[in-house]
Every structure is written in structure tokens, then in C-alpha cells.
Amino acid sequence: MRRLIIAFFSGLLLASLYFVFLVFPRYAQEKAEFWKKQGEISTKLELMDRVAKTLGDDYRGSDGYNTFFEVKADAVVVVERDGVKTLRNFVGGR
């Protein structure tokens, strides 16, 4: 009986060590990367809202532009009108 208990606890300890040193770090790294990406996306969306409120969102399709940054189908673009560069929101599908 004592050998079975020792074998059981040895297996439990080995499984725990396997989890702590091999499985958990990989899982933690994946979650950290996921939340970093989520933070980046939410920051860019907040900046897009601020650009629209501050500088407007009157982007015309005939305007030439350079992409400043993009989030999915939307982007903040640099538009030059009459020699003045400004930021505008480019909403996909417009």
C-alpha cells in the first residue's frame, strides 16, 4: 500500500512539474501576446475617434493619401489639400 501511495504522489509531482515548466509558460506567453494585440487595436480605435473629432472625417475619394496606420478595414490617412497636410479617417466601404 505504501508503494502505491508513493507512486501516486510521485506521478502527481511529475505531472505538476511538467505543467509548470512546459505547458504554463507557453500558455502565459500566448495570452500576453493576445492582450498586447487587443491593447494595440483599442488604442488605434481611440486615436481614430480623436482624429475624427479634432480634424474631421471629410475624406474624399479623389484625394491622394498615404496611410498613417490602419485597423482592419479603416485607416487614418495623411491627405494633402492645397499644400497642407492633415490626418483624416478613411472608413472602408465608403
PDB file of N, CA and C in Angstrom:
ATOM      1  N   MET A   1       0.821  -1.199   0.000  1.00  0.00           N
ATOM      2  CA  MET A   1       0.000   0.000   0.000  1.00  0.00           C
ATOM      3  C   MET A   1       0.861   1.258   0.000  1.00  0.00           C
ATOM      4  N   ARG A   2       1.938   1.218   0.758  1.00  0.00           N
ATOM      5  CA  ARG A   2       2.824   2.359   0.840  1.00  0.00           C
ATOM      6  C   ARG A   2       3.463   2.655  -0.533  1.00  0.00           C
ATOM      7  N   ARG A   3       3.804   1.604  -1.285  1.00  0.00           N
ATOM      8  CA  ARG A   3       4.405   1.787  -2.612  1.00  0.00           C
ATOM      9  C   ARG A   3       3.417   2.460  -3.561  1.00  0.00           C
ATOM     10  N   LEU A   4       2.150   2.123  -3.450  1.00  0.00           N
ATOM     11  CA  LEU A   4       1.137   2.742  -4.309  1.00  0.00           C
ATOM     12  C   LEU A   4       0.963   4.223  -3.999  1.00  0.00           C
ATOM     13  N   ILE A   5       0.984   4.552  -2.729  1.00  0.00           N
ATOM     14  CA  ILE A   5       0.842   5.954  -2.333  1.00  0.00           C
ATOM     15  C   ILE A   5       2.055   6.764  -2.810  1.00  0.00           C
ATOM     16  N   ILE A   6       3.252   6.191  -2.638  1.00  0.00           N
ATOM     17  CA  ILE A   6       4.465   6.872  -3.101  1.00  0.00           C
ATOM     18  C   ILE A   6       4.437   7.025  -4.620  1.00  0.00           C
ATOM     19  N   ALA A   7       4.014   6.015  -5.348  1.00  0.00           N
ATOM     20  CA  ALA A   7       3.931   6.082  -6.804  1.00  0.00           C
ATOM     21  C   ALA A   7       2.899   7.118  -7.241  1.00  0.00           C
ATOM     22  N   PHE A   8       1.769   7.169  -6.531  1.00  0.00           N
ATOM     23  CA  PHE A   8       0.728   8.143  -6.852  1.00  0.00           C
ATOM     24  C   PHE A   8       1.246   9.560  -6.673  1.00  0.00           C
ATOM     25  N   PHE A   9       1.860   9.846  -5.541  1.00  0.00           N
ATOM     26  CA  PHE A   9       2.354  11.203  -5.285  1.00  0.00           C
ATOM     27  C   PHE A   9       3.546  11.558  -6.177  1.00  0.00           C
ATOM     28  N   SER A  10       4.351  10.575  -6.535  1.00  0.00           N
ATOM     29  CA  SER A  10       5.451  10.822  -7.468  1.00  0.00           C
ATOM     30  C   SER A  10       4.897  11.195  -8.844  1.00  0.00           C
ATOM     31  N   GLY A  11       3.875  10.489  -9.293  1.00  0.00           N
ATOM     32  CA  GLY A  11       3.237  10.819 -10.571  1.00  0.00           C
ATOM     33  C   GLY A  11       2.579  12.182 -10.537  1.00  0.00           C
ATOM     34  N   LEU A  12       1.935  12.503  -9.428  1.00  0.00           N
ATOM     35  CA  LEU A  12       1.303  13.803  -9.262  1.00  0.00           C
ATOM     36  C   LEU A  12       2.352  14.919  -9.299  1.00  0.00           C
ATOM     37  N   LEU A  13       3.457  14.709  -8.634  1.00  0.00           N
ATOM     38  CA  LEU A  13       4.537  15.690  -8.624  1.00  0.00           C
ATOM     39  C   LEU A  13       5.139  15.850 -10.016  1.00  0.00           C
ATOM     40  N   LEU A  14       5.366  14.744 -10.706  1.00  0.00           N
ATOM     41  CA  LEU A  14       5.925  14.798 -12.056  1.00  0.00           C
ATOM     42  C   LEU A  14       4.979  15.516 -13.022  1.00  0.00           C
ATOM     43  N   ALA A  15       3.689  15.234 -12.933  1.00  0.00           N
ATOM     44  CA  ALA A  15       2.704  15.902 -13.792  1.00  0.00           C
ATOM     45  C   ALA A  15       2.642  17.400 -13.486  1.00  0.00           C
ATOM     46  N   SER A  16       2.731  17.743 -12.219  1.00  0.00           N
ATOM     47  CA  SER A  16       2.714  19.156 -11.822  1.00  0.00           C
ATOM     48  C   SER A  16       3.940  19.885 -12.355  1.00  0.00           C
ATOM     49  N   LEU A  17       5.109  19.268 -12.235  1.00  0.00           N
ATOM     50  CA  LEU A  17       6.334  19.879 -12.744  1.00  0.00           C
ATOM     51  C   LEU A  17       6.273  20.036 -14.267  1.00  0.00           C
ATOM     52  N   TYR A  18       5.742  19.038 -14.956  1.00  0.00           N
ATOM     53  CA  TYR A  18       5.570  19.118 -16.410  1.00  0.00           C
ATOM     54  C   TYR A  18       4.691  20.309 -16.773  1.00  0.00           C
ATOM     55  N   PHE A  19       3.594  20.470 -16.067  1.00  0.00           N
ATOM     56  CA  PHE A  19       2.677  21.574 -16.332  1.00  0.00           C
ATOM     57  C   PHE A  19       3.344  22.918 -16.062  1.00  0.00           C
ATOM     58  N   VAL A  20       4.011  23.031 -14.916  1.00  0.00           N
ATOM     59  CA  VAL A  20       4.595  24.310 -14.520  1.00  0.00           C
ATOM     60  C   VAL A  20       5.724  24.735 -15.460  1.00  0.00           C
ATOM     61  N   PHE A  21       6.555  23.799 -15.901  1.00  0.00           N
ATOM     62  CA  PHE A  21       7.722  24.172 -16.692  1.00  0.00           C
ATOM     63  C   PHE A  21       7.525  24.089 -18.206  1.00  0.00           C
ATOM     64  N   LEU A  22       6.563  23.328 -18.686  1.00  0.00           N
ATOM     65  CA  LEU A  22       6.388  23.194 -20.130  1.00  0.00           C
ATOM     66  C   LEU A  22       5.083  23.783 -20.654  1.00  0.00           C
ATOM     67  N   VAL A  23       3.998  23.549 -19.995  1.00  0.00           N
ATOM     68  CA  VAL A  23       2.694  23.982 -20.508  1.00  0.00           C
ATOM     69  C   VAL A  23       2.384  25.425 -20.114  1.00  0.00           C
ATOM     70  N   PHE A  24       2.528  25.764 -18.858  1.00  0.00           N
ATOM     71  CA  PHE A  24       2.133  27.080 -18.365  1.00  0.00           C
ATOM     72  C   PHE A  24       2.894  28.235 -19.018  1.00  0.00           C
ATOM     73  N   PRO A  25       4.216  28.182 -19.175  1.00  0.00           N
ATOM     74  CA  PRO A  25       4.907  29.320 -19.817  1.00  0.00           C
ATOM     75  C   PRO A  25       4.427  29.584 -21.248  1.00  0.00           C
ATOM     76  N   ARG A  26       4.169  28.540 -21.985  1.00  0.00           N
ATOM     77  CA  ARG A  26       3.690  28.718 -23.358  1.00  0.00           C
ATOM     78  C   ARG A  26       2.297  29.361 -23.365  1.00  0.00           C
ATOM     79  N   TYR A  27       1.430  28.888 -22.487  1.00  0.00           N
ATOM     80  CA  TYR A  27       0.084  29.443 -22.376  1.00  0.00           C
ATOM     81  C   TYR A  27       0.147  30.911 -21.944  1.00  0.00           C
ATOM     82  N   ALA A  28       0.987  31.211 -20.974  1.00  0.00           N
ATOM     83  CA  ALA A  28       1.110  32.578 -20.483  1.00  0.00           C
ATOM     84  C   ALA A  28       1.639  33.508 -21.574  1.00  0.00           C
ATOM     85  N   GLN A  29       2.583  33.046 -22.358  1.00  0.00           N
ATOM     86  CA  GLN A  29       3.136  33.857 -23.437  1.00  0.00           C
ATOM     87  C   GLN A  29       2.077  34.131 -24.512  1.00  0.00           C
ATOM     88  N   GLU A  30       1.300  33.121 -24.860  1.00  0.00           N
ATOM     89  CA  GLU A  30       0.240  33.317 -25.853  1.00  0.00           C
ATOM     90  C   GLU A  30      -0.793  34.316 -25.366  1.00  0.00           C
ATOM     91  N   LYS A  31      -1.171  34.224 -24.095  1.00  0.00           N
ATOM     92  CA  LYS A  31      -2.147  35.168 -23.547  1.00  0.00           C
ATOM     93  C   LYS A  31      -1.578  36.580 -23.490  1.00  0.00           C
ATOM     94  N   ALA A  32      -0.310  36.719 -23.141  1.00  0.00           N
ATOM     95  CA  ALA A  32       0.308  38.043 -23.089  1.00  0.00           C
ATOM     96  C   ALA A  32       0.323  38.679 -24.475  1.00  0.00           C
ATOM     97  N   GLU A  33       0.653  37.913 -25.490  1.00  0.00           N
ATOM     98  CA  GLU A  33       0.654  38.432 -26.857  1.00  0.00           C
ATOM     99  C   GLU A  33      -0.761  38.806 -27.305  1.00  0.00           C
ATOM    100  N   PHE A  34      -1.744  37.991 -26.933  1.00  0.00           N
ATOM    101  CA  PHE A  34      -3.129  38.268 -27.291  1.00  0.00           C
ATOM    102  C   PHE A  34      -3.579  39.606 -26.693  1.00  0.00           C
ATOM    103  N   TRP A  35      -3.318  39.813 -25.401  1.00  0.00           N
ATOM    104  CA  TRP A  35      -3.763  41.048 -24.756  1.00  0.00           C
ATOM    105  C   TRP A  35      -2.966  42.252 -25.235  1.00  0.00           C
ATOM    106  N   LYS A  36      -1.724  42.044 -25.636  1.00  0.00           N
ATOM    107  CA  LYS A  36      -0.948  43.141 -26.208  1.00  0.00           C
ATOM    108  C   LYS A  36      -1.585  43.592 -27.523  1.00  0.00           C
ATOM    109  N   LYS A  37      -1.987  42.633 -28.361  1.00  0.00           N
ATOM    110  CA  LYS A  37      -2.644  42.966 -29.626  1.00  0.00           C
ATOM    111  C   LYS A  37      -3.985  43.663 -29.384  1.00  0.00           C
ATOM    112  N   GLN A  38      -4.736  43.191 -28.398  1.00  0.00           N
ATOM    113  CA  GLN A  38      -6.019  43.822 -28.081  1.00  0.00           C
ATOM    114  C   GLN A  38      -5.824  45.261 -27.633  1.00  0.00           C
ATOM    115  N   GLY A  39      -4.785  45.495 -26.834  1.00  0.00           N
ATOM    116  CA  GLY A  39      -4.485  46.857 -26.391  1.00  0.00           C
ATOM    117  C   GLY A  39      -4.088  47.751 -27.545  1.00  0.00           C
ATOM    118  N   GLU A  40      -3.325  47.215 -28.467  1.00  0.00           N
ATOM    119  CA  GLU A  40      -2.904  47.978 -29.640  1.00  0.00           C
ATOM    120  C   GLU A  40      -4.104  48.357 -30.495  1.00  0.00           C
ATOM    121  N   ILE A  41      -5.002  47.429 -30.702  1.00  0.00           N
ATOM    122  CA  ILE A  41      -6.195  47.705 -31.519  1.00  0.00           C
ATOM    123  C   ILE A  41      -7.092  48.731 -30.844  1.00  0.00           C
ATOM    124  N   SER A  42      -7.321  48.592 -29.543  1.00  0.00           N
ATOM    125  CA  SER A  42      -8.196  49.554 -28.857  1.00  0.00           C
ATOM    126  C   SER A  42      -7.571  50.939 -28.830  1.00  0.00           C
ATOM    127  N   THR A  43      -6.250  51.029 -28.713  1.00  0.00           N
ATOM    128  CA  THR A  43      -5.582  52.332 -28.755  1.00  0.00           C
ATOM    129  C   THR A  43      -5.741  52.973 -30.124  1.00  0.00           C
ATOM    130  N   LYS A  44      -5.543  52.203 -31.180  1.00  0.00           N
ATOM    131  CA  LYS A  44      -5.701  52.748 -32.526  1.00  0.00           C
ATOM    132  C   LYS A  44      -7.136  53.195 -32.789  1.00  0.00           C
ATOM    133  N   LEU A  45      -8.117  52.436 -32.303  1.00  0.00           N
ATOM    134  CA  LEU A  45      -9.514  52.844 -32.484  1.00  0.00           C
ATOM    135  C   LEU A  45      -9.813  54.136 -31.734  1.00  0.00           C
ATOM    136  N   GLU A  46      -9.242  54.294 -30.547  1.00  0.00           N
ATOM    137  CA  GLU A  46      -9.433  55.523 -29.788  1.00  0.00           C
ATOM    138  C   GLU A  46      -8.780  56.709 -30.514  1.00  0.00           C
ATOM    139  N   LEU A  47      -7.596  56.494 -31.064  1.00  0.00           N
ATOM    140  CA  LEU A  47      -6.942  57.554 -31.833  1.00  0.00           C
ATOM    141  C   LEU A  47      -7.757  57.926 -33.069  1.00  0.00           C
ATOM    142  N   MET A  48      -8.369  56.934 -33.709  1.00  0.00           N
ATOM    143  CA  MET A  48      -9.204  57.224 -34.879  1.00  0.00           C
ATOM    144  C   MET A  48     -10.386  58.100 -34.492  1.00  0.00           C
ATOM    145  N   ASP A  49     -10.994  57.834 -33.340  1.00  0.00           N
ATOM    146  CA  ASP A  49     -12.102  58.670 -32.875  1.00  0.00           C
ATOM    147  C   ASP A  49     -11.629  60.096 -32.600  1.00  0.00           C
ATOM    148  N   ARG A  50     -10.467  60.222 -31.977  1.00  0.00           N
ATOM    149  CA  ARG A  50      -9.941  61.563 -31.680  1.00  0.00           C
ATOM    150  C   ARG A  50      -9.593  62.335 -32.954  1.00  0.00           C
ATOM    151  N   VAL A  51      -9.043  61.651 -33.946  1.00  0.00           N
ATOM    152  CA  VAL A  51      -8.734  62.319 -35.212  1.00  0.00           C
ATOM    153  C   VAL A  51     -10.026  62.810 -35.859  1.00  0.00           C
ATOM    154  N   ALA A  52     -11.040  61.987 -35.845  1.00  0.00           N
ATOM    155  CA  ALA A  52     -12.319  62.382 -36.453  1.00  0.00           C
ATOM    156  C   ALA A  52     -12.927  63.579 -35.731  1.00  0.00           C
ATOM    157  N   LYS A  53     -12.871  63.597 -34.403  1.00  0.00           N
ATOM    158  CA  LYS A  53     -13.456  64.711 -33.642  1.00  0.00           C
ATOM    159  C   LYS A  53     -12.640  65.985 -33.792  1.00  0.00           C
ATOM    160  N   THR A  54     -11.325  65.858 -33.826  1.00  0.00           N
ATOM    161  CA  THR A  54     -10.462  67.028 -33.857  1.00  0.00           C
ATOM    162  C   THR A  54     -10.279  67.590 -35.261  1.00  0.00           C
ATOM    163  N   LEU A  55      -9.987  66.729 -36.219  1.00  0.00           N
ATOM    164  CA  LEU A  55      -9.653  67.185 -37.566  1.00  0.00           C
ATOM    165  C   LEU A  55     -10.739  66.930 -38.593  1.00  0.00           C
ATOM    166  N   GLY A  56     -11.745  66.181 -38.233  1.00  0.00           N
ATOM    167  CA  GLY A  56     -12.833  65.895 -39.153  1.00  0.00           C
ATOM    168  C   GLY A  56     -12.627  64.586 -39.884  1.00  0.00           C
ATOM    169  N   ASP A  57     -13.671  64.183 -40.584  1.00  0.00           N
ATOM    170  CA  ASP A  57     -13.598  62.939 -41.352  1.00  0.00           C
ATOM    171  C   ASP A  57     -14.146  63.148 -42.761  1.00  0.00           C
ATOM    172  N   ASP A  58     -13.842  64.308 -43.332  1.00  0.00           N
ATOM    173  CA  ASP A  58     -14.344  64.655 -44.665  1.00  0.00           C
ATOM    174  C   ASP A  58     -13.391  64.180 -45.753  1.00  0.00           C
ATOM    175  N   TYR A  59     -13.043  62.931 -45.714  1.00  0.00           N
ATOM    176  CA  TYR A  59     -12.153  62.361 -46.720  1.00  0.00           C
ATOM    177  C   TYR A  59     -12.920  62.157 -48.013  1.00  0.00           C
ATOM    178  N   ARG A  60     -12.328  62.603 -49.110  1.00  0.00           N
ATOM    179  CA  ARG A  60     -12.934  62.411 -50.430  1.00  0.00           C
ATOM    180  C   ARG A  60     -12.121  61.371 -51.181  1.00  0.00           C
ATOM    181  N   GLY A  61     -12.785  60.572 -51.976  1.00  0.00           N
ATOM    182  CA  GLY A  61     -12.106  59.542 -52.742  1.00  0.00           C
ATOM    183  C   GLY A  61     -11.113  60.095 -53.748  1.00  0.00           C
ATOM    184  N   SER A  62     -11.319  61.348 -54.185  1.00  0.00           N
ATOM    185  CA  SER A  62     -10.415  61.947 -55.167  1.00  0.00           C
ATOM    186  C   SER A  62      -9.119  62.448 -54.526  1.00  0.00           C
ATOM    187  N   ASP A  63      -9.098  62.548 -53.196  1.00  0.00           N
ATOM    188  CA  ASP A  63      -7.883  62.986 -52.503  1.00  0.00           C
ATOM    189  C   ASP A  63      -6.823  61.899 -52.570  1.00  0.00           C
ATOM    190  N   GLY A  64      -5.585  62.318 -52.803  1.00  0.00           N
ATOM    191  CA  GLY A  64      -4.490  61.367 -52.701  1.00  0.00           C
ATOM    192  C   GLY A  64      -4.168  61.181 -51.221  1.00  0.00           C
ATOM    193  N   TYR A  65      -3.646  60.047 -50.882  1.00  0.00           N
ATOM    194  CA  TYR A  65      -3.366  59.835 -49.461  1.00  0.00           C
ATOM    195  C   TYR A  65      -2.216  58.861 -49.266  1.00  0.00           C
ATOM    196  N   ASN A  66      -1.627  58.938 -48.092  1.00  0.00           N
ATOM    197  CA  ASN A  66      -0.646  57.968 -47.608  1.00  0.00           C
ATOM    198  C   ASN A  66      -1.190  57.414 -46.304  1.00  0.00           C
ATOM    199  N   THR A  67      -1.156  56.121 -46.138  1.00  0.00           N
ATOM    200  CA  THR A  67      -1.699  55.502 -44.930  1.00  0.00           C
ATOM    201  C   THR A  67      -0.778  55.765 -43.750  1.00  0.00           C
ATOM    202  N   PHE A  68      -1.351  56.292 -42.677  1.00  0.00           N
ATOM    203  CA  PHE A  68      -0.608  56.544 -41.433  1.00  0.00           C
ATOM    204  C   PHE A  68      -0.614  55.290 -40.571  1.00  0.00           C
ATOM    205  N   PHE A  69      -1.805  54.759 -40.296  1.00  0.00           N
ATOM    206  CA  PHE A  69      -1.972  53.443 -39.682  1.00  0.00           C
ATOM    207  C   PHE A  69      -3.361  52.934 -40.010  1.00  0.00           C
ATOM    208  N   GLU A  70      -3.538  51.622 -39.893  1.00  0.00           N
ATOM    209  CA  GLU A  70      -4.840  51.041 -40.231  1.00  0.00           C
ATOM    210  C   GLU A  70      -5.252  50.015 -39.189  1.00  0.00           C
ATOM    211  N   VAL A  71      -6.560  49.891 -39.054  1.00  0.00           N
ATOM    212  CA  VAL A  71      -7.178  48.900 -38.181  1.00  0.00           C
ATOM    213  C   VAL A  71      -8.283  48.244 -38.988  1.00  0.00           C
ATOM    214  N   LYS A  72      -8.054  46.982 -39.319  1.00  0.00           N
ATOM    215  CA  LYS A  72      -8.992  46.206 -40.126  1.00  0.00           C
ATOM    216  C   LYS A  72      -9.286  46.940 -41.430  1.00  0.00           C
ATOM    217  N   ALA A  73     -10.535  47.343 -41.685  1.00  0.00           N
ATOM    218  CA  ALA A  73     -10.884  47.983 -42.955  1.00  0.00           C
ATOM    219  C   ALA A  73     -10.765  49.502 -42.897  1.00  0.00           C
ATOM    220  N   ASP A  74     -10.586  50.067 -41.714  1.00  0.00           N
ATOM    221  CA  ASP A  74     -10.489  51.516 -41.551  1.00  0.00           C
ATOM    222  C   ASP A  74      -9.035  51.933 -41.414  1.00  0.00           C
ATOM    223  N   ALA A  75      -8.779  53.213 -41.683  1.00  0.00           N
ATOM    224  CA  ALA A  75      -7.411  53.709 -41.588  1.00  0.00           C
ATOM    225  C   ALA A  75      -7.414  55.195 -41.288  1.00  0.00           C
ATOM    226  N   VAL A  76      -6.308  55.656 -40.752  1.00  0.00           N
ATOM    227  CA  VAL A  76      -6.041  57.083 -40.638  1.00  0.00           C
ATOM    228  C   VAL A  76      -5.029  57.382 -41.735  1.00  0.00           C
ATOM    229  N   VAL A  77      -5.373  58.361 -42.571  1.00  0.00           N
ATOM    230  CA  VAL A  77      -4.530  58.662 -43.729  1.00  0.00           C
ATOM    231  C   VAL A  77      -4.061  60.112 -43.672  1.00  0.00           C
ATOM    232  N   VAL A  78      -2.934  60.361 -44.314  1.00  0.00           N
ATOM    233  CA  VAL A  78      -2.409  61.718 -44.457  1.00  0.00           C
ATOM    234  C   VAL A  78      -2.881  62.225 -45.810  1.00  0.00           C
ATOM    235  N   VAL A  79      -3.633  63.331 -45.786  1.00  0.00           N
ATOM    236  CA  VAL A  79      -4.196  63.919 -47.002  1.00  0.00           C
ATOM    237  C   VAL A  79      -3.572  65.302 -47.185  1.00  0.00           C
ATOM    238  N   GLU A  80      -3.201  65.614 -48.417  1.00  0.00           N
ATOM    239  CA  GLU A  80      -2.642  66.934 -48.713  1.00  0.00           C
ATOM    240  C   GLU A  80      -3.614  67.687 -49.604  1.00  0.00           C
ATOM    241  N   ARG A  81      -4.104  68.809 -49.072  1.00  0.00           N
ATOM    242  CA  ARG A  81      -5.012  69.682 -49.832  1.00  0.00           C
ATOM    243  C   ARG A  81      -4.421  71.078 -49.865  1.00  0.00           C
ATOM    244  N   ASP A  82      -4.219  71.585 -51.026  1.00  0.00           N
ATOM    245  CA  ASP A  82      -3.669  72.938 -51.211  1.00  0.00           C
ATOM    246  C   ASP A  82      -2.353  73.117 -50.457  1.00  0.00           C
ATOM    247  N   GLY A  83      -1.531  72.095 -50.452  1.00  0.00           N
ATOM    248  CA  GLY A  83      -0.223  72.170 -49.819  1.00  0.00           C
ATOM    249  C   GLY A  83      -0.225  71.966 -48.312  1.00  0.00           C
ATOM    250  N   VAL A  84      -1.391  71.704 -47.724  1.00  0.00           N
ATOM    251  CA  VAL A  84      -1.482  71.495 -46.279  1.00  0.00           C
ATOM    252  C   VAL A  84      -1.769  70.023 -46.014  1.00  0.00           C
ATOM    253  N   LYS A  85      -0.921  69.418 -45.201  1.00  0.00           N
ATOM    254  CA  LYS A  85      -1.121  68.008 -44.856  1.00  0.00           C
ATOM    255  C   LYS A  85      -1.924  67.910 -43.571  1.00  0.00           C
ATOM    256  N   THR A  86      -2.869  66.987 -43.565  1.00  0.00           N
ATOM    257  CA  THR A  86      -3.689  66.763 -42.376  1.00  0.00           C
ATOM    258  C   THR A  86      -4.071  65.289 -42.298  1.00  0.00           C
ATOM    259  N   LEU A  87      -4.533  64.878 -41.144  1.00  0.00           N
ATOM    260  CA  LEU A  87      -4.975  63.500 -40.943  1.00  0.00           C
ATOM    261  C   LEU A  87      -6.479  63.414 -41.141  1.00  0.00           C
ATOM    262  N   ARG A  88      -6.915  62.340 -41.753  1.00  0.00           N
ATOM    263  CA  ARG A  88      -8.337  62.083 -41.940  1.00  0.00           C
ATOM    264  C   ARG A  88      -8.601  60.606 -41.713  1.00  0.00           C
ATOM    265  N   ASN A  89      -9.826  60.303 -41.341  1.00  0.00           N
ATOM    266  CA  ASN A  89     -10.239  58.903 -41.215  1.00  0.00           C
ATOM    267  C   ASN A  89     -10.718  58.402 -42.564  1.00  0.00           C
ATOM    268  N   PHE A  90     -10.225  57.258 -42.942  1.00  0.00           N
ATOM    269  CA  PHE A  90     -10.699  56.581 -44.145  1.00  0.00           C
ATOM    270  C   PHE A  90     -11.463  55.356 -43.663  1.00  0.00           C
ATOM    271  N   VAL A  91     -12.763  55.371 -43.896  1.00  0.00           N
ATOM    272  CA  VAL A  91     -13.600  54.253 -43.460  1.00  0.00           C
ATOM    273  C   VAL A  91     -13.850  53.357 -44.655  1.00  0.00           C
ATOM    274  N   GLY A  92     -13.499  52.102 -44.533  1.00  0.00           N
ATOM    275  CA  GLY A  92     -13.672  51.157 -45.632  1.00  0.00           C
ATOM    276  C   GLY A  92     -15.140  51.014 -46.006  1.00  0.00           C
ATOM    277  N   GLY A  93     -15.417  50.910 -47.285  1.00  0.00           N
ATOM    278  CA  GLY A  93     -16.781  50.752 -47.748  1.00  0.00           C
ATOM    279  C   GLY A  93     -17.453  52.044 -48.124  1.00  0.00           C
ATOM    280  N   ARG A  94     -16.768  53.174 -47.940  1.00  0.00           N
ATOM    281  CA  ARG A  94     -17.350  54.465 -48.325  1.00  0.00           C
ATOM    282  C   ARG A  94     -17.060  54.781 -49.747  1.00  0.00           C
TER     283      ARG A  94
END
